[in-house]
């Protein structure tokens, strides 16, 4: 078993600005990958493991966005601040239509050029 990943969900690259809230503070940072179970967000000053996070991820359509609740499951504190970030595990979907996020993830997973297909900016 040595060196094998213990992930439940495969990851895909996704470079997109995501808005999120931790406590009373709001942030906007870049994601680097996503799975059905969570997302990695670059953050120069990562909060500790277990911190609750409320995220808004914009989809491909102008009106498509997903509100999710998660918690920090992993913190990367690299000497290079550009490699620092947080792995957020999704714990709940705050939306009327949970299949929307599943559909979005399937679209991310169905493209060979996922980094190009989902690259976007917020705003």
PDB file of C-alpha atoms in Angstrom:
ATOM      1  CA  UNK A   1       0.000   0.000   0.000  1.00  0.00           C
ATOM      2  CA  UNK A   2       2.953   2.333   0.328  1.00  0.00           C
ATOM      3  CA  UNK A   3       2.519   5.579  -1.568  1.00  0.00           C
ATOM      4  CA  UNK A   4      -1.011   4.829  -2.770  1.00  0.00           C
ATOM      5  CA  UNK A   5      -3.463   7.721  -2.550  1.00  0.00           C
ATOM      6  CA  UNK A   6      -6.430   7.147  -0.253  1.00  0.00           C
ATOM      7  CA  UNK A   7      -8.843   9.471  -2.067  1.00  0.00           C
ATOM      8  CA  UNK A   8     -12.502   8.574  -2.481  1.00  0.00           C
ATOM      9  CA  UNK A   9     -12.926  10.900  -5.472  1.00  0.00           C
ATOM     10  CA  UNK A  10     -10.501  11.507  -8.365  1.00  0.00           C
ATOM     11  CA  UNK A  11      -9.343  15.099  -8.836  1.00  0.00           C
ATOM     12  CA  UNK A  12      -9.227  17.243 -11.954  1.00  0.00           C
ATOM     13  CA  UNK A  13      -7.467  20.549 -12.563  1.00  0.00           C
ATOM     14  CA  UNK A  14      -9.740  23.560 -12.234  1.00  0.00           C
ATOM     15  CA  UNK A  15      -8.242  27.039 -12.263  1.00  0.00           C
ATOM     16  CA  UNK A  16     -11.007  29.386 -11.226  1.00  0.00           C
ATOM     17  CA  UNK A  17     -11.453  32.163  -8.712  1.00  0.00           C
ATOM     18  CA  UNK A  18     -13.716  31.008  -5.913  1.00  0.00           C
ATOM     19  CA  UNK A  19     -15.340  33.214  -3.294  1.00  0.00           C
ATOM     20  CA  UNK A  20     -15.496  31.840   0.213  1.00  0.00           C
ATOM     21  CA  UNK A  21     -16.287  32.888   3.753  1.00  0.00           C
ATOM     22  CA  UNK A  22     -14.520  31.886   6.936  1.00  0.00           C
ATOM     23  CA  UNK A  23     -16.303  33.321   9.961  1.00  0.00           C
ATOM     24  CA  UNK A  24     -17.071  36.973   9.224  1.00  0.00           C
ATOM     25  CA  UNK A  25     -14.313  37.343   6.606  1.00  0.00           C
ATOM     26  CA  UNK A  26     -14.729  36.923   2.840  1.00  0.00           C
ATOM     27  CA  UNK A  27     -11.970  35.845   0.456  1.00  0.00           C
ATOM     28  CA  UNK A  28     -11.464  35.281  -3.266  1.00  0.00           C
ATOM     29  CA  UNK A  29      -8.641  32.929  -4.235  1.00  0.00           C
ATOM     30  CA  UNK A  30      -7.706  30.551  -7.045  1.00  0.00           C
ATOM     31  CA  UNK A  31      -8.655  26.879  -7.068  1.00  0.00           C
ATOM     32  CA  UNK A  32      -6.204  24.404  -8.552  1.00  0.00           C
ATOM     33  CA  UNK A  33      -8.253  21.199  -8.564  1.00  0.00           C
ATOM     34  CA  UNK A  34     -11.704  19.844  -7.755  1.00  0.00           C
ATOM     35  CA  UNK A  35     -13.399  16.519  -7.121  1.00  0.00           C
ATOM     36  CA  UNK A  36     -16.862  15.430  -6.090  1.00  0.00           C
ATOM     37  CA  UNK A  37     -15.593  15.527  -2.504  1.00  0.00           C
ATOM     38  CA  UNK A  38     -13.718  18.808  -2.313  1.00  0.00           C
ATOM     39  CA  UNK A  39     -11.529  21.502  -3.791  1.00  0.00           C
ATOM     40  CA  UNK A  40      -7.989  22.848  -3.307  1.00  0.00           C
ATOM     41  CA  UNK A  41      -7.738  26.625  -2.894  1.00  0.00           C
ATOM     42  CA  UNK A  42      -4.493  28.593  -2.978  1.00  0.00           C
ATOM     43  CA  UNK A  43      -4.187  30.719   0.143  1.00  0.00           C
ATOM     44  CA  UNK A  44      -1.081  32.530   1.404  1.00  0.00           C
ATOM     45  CA  UNK A  45      -2.263  32.341   5.036  1.00  0.00           C
ATOM     46  CA  UNK A  46      -4.186  29.067   5.386  1.00  0.00           C
ATOM     47  CA  UNK A  47      -6.565  28.596   8.329  1.00  0.00           C
ATOM     48  CA  UNK A  48      -6.197  25.468  10.488  1.00  0.00           C
ATOM     49  CA  UNK A  49      -7.662  22.034   9.751  1.00  0.00           C
ATOM     50  CA  UNK A  50     -11.282  21.807  10.875  1.00  0.00           C
ATOM     51  CA  UNK A  51     -12.125  25.433  10.050  1.00  0.00           C
ATOM     52  CA  UNK A  52     -15.653  25.724   8.565  1.00  0.00           C
ATOM     53  CA  UNK A  53     -15.763  27.240   5.060  1.00  0.00           C
ATOM     54  CA  UNK A  54     -18.729  28.506   3.021  1.00  0.00           C
ATOM     55  CA  UNK A  55     -17.918  28.527  -0.724  1.00  0.00           C
ATOM     56  CA  UNK A  56     -19.518  29.917  -3.852  1.00  0.00           C
ATOM     57  CA  UNK A  57     -18.258  28.305  -7.056  1.00  0.00           C
ATOM     58  CA  UNK A  58     -19.359  29.777 -10.372  1.00  0.00           C
ATOM     59  CA  UNK A  59     -20.219  27.272 -13.056  1.00  0.00           C
ATOM     60  CA  UNK A  60     -19.875  27.583 -16.799  1.00  0.00           C
ATOM     61  CA  UNK A  61     -23.155  29.436 -17.341  1.00  0.00           C
ATOM     62  CA  UNK A  62     -23.569  33.038 -16.213  1.00  0.00           C
ATOM     63  CA  UNK A  63     -26.406  32.119 -13.858  1.00  0.00           C
ATOM     64  CA  UNK A  64     -24.868  28.881 -12.613  1.00  0.00           C
ATOM     65  CA  UNK A  65     -23.320  29.012  -9.165  1.00  0.00           C
ATOM     66  CA  UNK A  66     -23.062  26.571  -6.304  1.00  0.00           C
ATOM     67  CA  UNK A  67     -23.023  27.334  -2.611  1.00  0.00           C
ATOM     68  CA  UNK A  68     -21.300  24.667  -0.592  1.00  0.00           C
ATOM     69  CA  UNK A  69     -20.400  24.160   3.024  1.00  0.00           C
ATOM     70  CA  UNK A  70     -17.109  22.514   3.805  1.00  0.00           C
ATOM     71  CA  UNK A  71     -14.281  22.350   6.229  1.00  0.00           C
ATOM     72  CA  UNK A  72     -10.541  22.604   5.906  1.00  0.00           C
ATOM     73  CA  UNK A  73      -9.333  19.001   5.683  1.00  0.00           C
ATOM     74  CA  UNK A  74      -5.710  19.690   4.725  1.00  0.00           C
ATOM     75  CA  UNK A  75      -3.319  22.624   4.986  1.00  0.00           C
ATOM     76  CA  UNK A  76      -0.257  23.044   2.761  1.00  0.00           C
ATOM     77  CA  UNK A  77       2.325  25.377   4.327  1.00  0.00           C
ATOM     78  CA  UNK A  78       5.111  25.417   1.756  1.00  0.00           C
ATOM     79  CA  UNK A  79       8.132  27.746   2.064  1.00  0.00           C
ATOM     80  CA  UNK A  80       7.016  29.061  -1.340  1.00  0.00           C
ATOM     81  CA  UNK A  81       3.854  31.079  -0.544  1.00  0.00           C
ATOM     82  CA  UNK A  82       2.517  30.408  -4.057  1.00  0.00           C
ATOM     83  CA  UNK A  83       2.210  26.692  -3.201  1.00  0.00           C
ATOM     84  CA  UNK A  84       0.324  27.267   0.052  1.00  0.00           C
ATOM     85  CA  UNK A  85      -3.324  26.486   0.324  1.00  0.00           C
ATOM     86  CA  UNK A  86      -6.184  24.515   1.785  1.00  0.00           C
ATOM     87  CA  UNK A  87      -7.928  21.323   0.835  1.00  0.00           C
ATOM     88  CA  UNK A  88     -11.611  21.864   1.577  1.00  0.00           C
ATOM     89  CA  UNK A  89     -13.841  18.824   2.015  1.00  0.00           C
ATOM     90  CA  UNK A  90     -17.440  19.431   0.940  1.00  0.00           C
ATOM     91  CA  UNK A  91     -19.876  18.635   3.745  1.00  0.00           C
ATOM     92  CA  UNK A  92     -23.145  20.112   2.400  1.00  0.00           C
ATOM     93  CA  UNK A  93     -24.627  21.719  -0.688  1.00  0.00           C
ATOM     94  CA  UNK A  94     -26.650  24.881  -0.083  1.00  0.00           C
ATOM     95  CA  UNK A  95     -28.731  25.026  -3.233  1.00  0.00           C
ATOM     96  CA  UNK A  96     -32.139  24.069  -4.538  1.00  0.00           C
ATOM     97  CA  UNK A  97     -30.696  21.557  -6.983  1.00  0.00           C
ATOM     98  CA  UNK A  98     -27.886  19.273  -5.733  1.00  0.00           C
ATOM     99  CA  UNK A  99     -27.576  17.611  -9.187  1.00  0.00           C
ATOM    100  CA  UNK A 100     -26.239  20.955 -10.524  1.00  0.00           C
ATOM    101  CA  UNK A 101     -22.865  20.490  -8.817  1.00  0.00           C
ATOM    102  CA  UNK A 102     -22.718  16.845  -9.924  1.00  0.00           C
ATOM    103  CA  UNK A 103     -23.438  17.918 -13.513  1.00  0.00           C
ATOM    104  CA  UNK A 104     -20.733  20.592 -13.287  1.00  0.00           C
ATOM    105  CA  UNK A 105     -18.190  18.094 -11.929  1.00  0.00           C
ATOM    106  CA  UNK A 106     -19.095  15.624 -14.702  1.00  0.00           C
ATOM    107  CA  UNK A 107     -18.446  18.336 -17.302  1.00  0.00           C
ATOM    108  CA  UNK A 108     -15.056  19.031 -15.703  1.00  0.00           C
ATOM    109  CA  UNK A 109     -14.247  15.298 -15.800  1.00  0.00           C
ATOM    110  CA  UNK A 110     -15.495  14.754 -19.350  1.00  0.00           C
ATOM    111  CA  UNK A 111     -13.029  17.062 -21.084  1.00  0.00           C
ATOM    112  CA  UNK A 112      -9.469  16.261 -22.053  1.00  0.00           C
ATOM    113  CA  UNK A 113      -8.560  19.927 -21.821  1.00  0.00           C
ATOM    114  CA  UNK A 114     -10.143  20.452 -18.404  1.00  0.00           C
ATOM    115  CA  UNK A 115      -7.748  23.247 -17.494  1.00  0.00           C
ATOM    116  CA  UNK A 116      -8.911  25.173 -20.576  1.00  0.00           C
ATOM    117  CA  UNK A 117     -12.576  24.202 -20.392  1.00  0.00           C
ATOM    118  CA  UNK A 118     -13.098  25.392 -16.837  1.00  0.00           C
ATOM    119  CA  UNK A 119     -10.669  28.285 -16.701  1.00  0.00           C
ATOM    120  CA  UNK A 120     -12.638  31.358 -15.863  1.00  0.00           C
ATOM    121  CA  UNK A 121     -12.678  34.510 -13.855  1.00  0.00           C
ATOM    122  CA  UNK A 122     -15.120  35.640 -11.261  1.00  0.00           C
ATOM    123  CA  UNK A 123     -17.048  38.779 -12.009  1.00  0.00           C
TER     124      UNK A 123
END
